[in-house]
Short mmCIF file of C-alpha atoms in Angstrom, two decimals:
data_model
loop_
_atom_site.label_atom_id
_atom_site.label_comp_id
_atom_site.label_asym_id
_atom_site.label_seq_id
_atom_site.Cartn_x
_atom_site.Cartn_y
_atom_site.Cartn_z
CA MET A 1 0.00 0.00 0.00
CA GLN A 2 2.85 2.39 0.85
CA ALA A 3 4.56 1.63 -2.49
CA ARG A 4 1.35 2.54 -4.36
CA ARG A 5 1.03 5.72 -2.36
CA ASN A 6 4.61 6.69 -3.22
CA ARG A 7 3.92 6.07 -6.92
CA VAL A 8 0.79 8.24 -6.79
CA GLN A 9 2.77 10.92 -4.97
CA GLU A 10 5.51 10.83 -7.64
CA HIS A 11 2.96 11.03 -10.45
CA VAL A 12 1.17 13.96 -8.81
CA LYS A 13 4.51 15.75 -8.40
CA LEU A 14 5.34 15.14 -12.07
CA VAL A 15 1.91 16.39 -13.17
CA GLY A 16 2.49 19.57 -11.14
CA ILE A 17 5.88 20.13 -12.76
CA LEU A 18 4.45 19.49 -16.23
CA TRP A 19 1.69 22.05 -15.64
CA LEU A 20 4.27 24.62 -14.60
CA ALA A 21 6.37 23.93 -17.71
CA LEU A 22 3.39 23.94 -20.11
CA SER A 23 2.09 27.14 -18.55
CA ALA A 24 5.47 28.83 -19.07
CA PHE A 25 5.31 28.03 -22.79
CA ASN A 26 1.67 29.14 -22.96
CA ALA A 27 2.59 32.42 -21.26
CA LEU A 28 5.28 33.08 -23.86
CA GLY A 29 2.77 32.38 -26.65
CA GLY A 30 0.11 34.60 -25.10
CA ILE A 31 2.53 37.47 -24.59
CA ALA A 32 3.82 37.08 -28.16
CA ALA A 33 0.26 37.15 -29.54
CA PHE A 34 -0.54 40.27 -27.54
CA ILE A 35 2.65 42.01 -28.71
CA VAL A 36 1.99 41.07 -32.34
CA ALA A 37 -1.59 42.32 -32.09
CA ASN A 38 -0.48 45.65 -30.69
CA THR A 39 2.39 46.22 -33.14
CA LEU A 40 1.81 44.58 -36.51
CA PHE A 41 -1.98 44.66 -36.56
CA MET A 42 -2.28 48.30 -35.49
CA ARG A 43 -1.42 49.42 -39.03
CA SER A 44 -4.17 50.87 -41.13
CA ASN A 45 -3.70 48.43 -44.03
CA MET A 46 -4.70 45.44 -41.88
CA PRO A 47 -8.33 44.37 -41.45
CA SER A 48 -9.80 46.16 -38.45
CA PHE A 49 -11.05 43.03 -36.68
CA LEU A 50 -7.59 41.41 -36.37
CA HIS A 51 -6.22 43.72 -33.68
CA PRO A 52 -8.98 43.12 -31.09
CA LEU A 53 -9.30 39.44 -32.02
CA ILE A 54 -5.63 38.62 -31.55
CA SER A 55 -5.46 40.79 -28.42
CA VAL A 56 -8.32 38.83 -26.85
CA VAL A 57 -6.76 35.51 -27.88
CA GLY A 58 -3.46 36.57 -26.28
CA ILE A 59 -5.21 37.59 -23.08
CA LEU A 60 -7.14 34.29 -22.93
CA ILE A 61 -3.94 32.30 -23.46
CA CYS A 62 -2.26 34.27 -20.65
CA ALA A 63 -5.27 33.63 -18.37
CA LYS A 64 -5.11 29.89 -19.11
CA SER A 65 -1.40 30.03 -18.41
CA ALA A 66 -1.99 31.71 -15.04
CA LEU A 67 -4.51 29.02 -14.11
CA GLY A 68 -1.99 26.36 -15.19
CA PHE A 69 0.68 27.91 -12.94
CA LEU A 70 -1.84 27.92 -10.10
CA ALA A 71 -2.76 24.27 -10.74
CA GLY A 72 0.88 23.18 -10.89
CA TRP A 73 1.73 25.02 -7.70
CA GLY A 74 -1.37 23.64 -5.98
CA LEU A 75 -0.52 20.06 -6.94
CA LEU A 76 3.04 20.46 -5.66
CA GLN A 77 1.67 21.90 -2.39
CA ARG A 78 -1.05 19.19 -2.18
CA GLU A 79 -3.87 21.72 -2.06
CA GLN A 80 -7.37 20.26 -2.04
CA TRP A 81 -8.69 22.42 -4.91
CA ALA A 82 -5.71 21.70 -7.19
CA ARG A 83 -7.00 18.30 -8.34
CA THR A 84 -10.27 19.78 -9.62
CA LEU A 85 -8.57 22.74 -11.30
CA SER A 86 -6.01 20.44 -12.94
CA LEU A 87 -8.72 18.17 -14.33
CA VAL A 88 -10.67 21.11 -15.76
CA LEU A 89 -7.51 22.46 -17.40
CA ALA A 90 -6.66 18.96 -18.65
CA PHE A 91 -9.94 18.78 -20.58
CA ILE A 92 -9.37 22.25 -22.04
CA SER A 93 -5.76 21.43 -22.96
CA LEU A 94 -6.74 18.39 -25.02
CA PHE A 95 -7.23 20.76 -27.97
CA ASN A 96 -3.68 22.16 -27.63
CA VAL A 97 -1.87 19.59 -29.82
CA PRO A 98 0.68 18.05 -29.13
CA PHE A 99 1.98 19.17 -25.73
CA GLY A 100 -1.31 20.22 -24.17
CA THR A 101 -2.88 16.97 -25.32
CA ALA A 102 -0.07 14.95 -23.75
CA VAL A 103 -0.20 16.81 -20.43
CA GLY A 104 -4.00 16.67 -20.43
CA VAL A 105 -4.13 12.92 -21.03
CA TYR A 106 -1.43 12.28 -18.41
CA THR A 107 -3.24 14.50 -15.90
CA MET A 108 -6.49 12.62 -16.45
CA TRP A 109 -4.69 9.27 -16.20
CA VAL A 110 -3.16 10.25 -12.85
CA LEU A 111 -5.99 12.19 -11.20
CA LEU A 112 -9.28 10.96 -12.68
CA PRO A 113 -9.68 7.38 -11.34
CA GLY A 114 -11.59 7.03 -8.07
CA GLU A 115 -8.62 5.38 -6.39
CA SER A 116 -6.49 8.38 -7.31
CA GLU A 117 -9.02 10.69 -5.70
CA GLN A 118 -8.77 8.73 -2.45
CA GLU A 119 -4.96 8.70 -2.61
CA TYR A 120 -4.83 12.43 -3.31
CA GLU A 121 -7.23 13.16 -0.47
CA SER A 122 -5.01 11.15 1.89
CA LEU A 123 -1.97 13.14 0.67
CA VAL A 124 -3.87 16.36 1.40
CA ALA A 125 -4.82 15.06 4.85
CA ASP A 126 -1.19 14.09 5.56
CA ARG A 127 -0.04 17.56 4.55
CA ALA A 128 -2.65 19.17 6.79
CA ALA A 129 -1.65 16.97 9.73
CA ALA A 130 2.05 17.82 9.39
#
């Protein structure tokens, strides 16, 4: 039982690290989109809808990145809400091929089964008791 718990703990730690790494790349992409929208698409010869569209897309990518950082940190700290946030982000990230899909599938594989929920809850309880 202790060996299984250690494996779950290692997988949860790896999922947290992967969310931090993926969120760093997403943040770079969101910032780049916002910069491009506010430099290249501000010109008068570009269609007028591109500037606000790409600005909003950049902001949404940065918001998703911030939530990913929060999920990764929460998993590493064994916060109770982090499992739910990570699963929601995992479903959203399935559309972000190939890296988001990989992290999303791995997150669901680690955190979605009922046994994993019980193991994670016991990790949270152990952290609270310490």
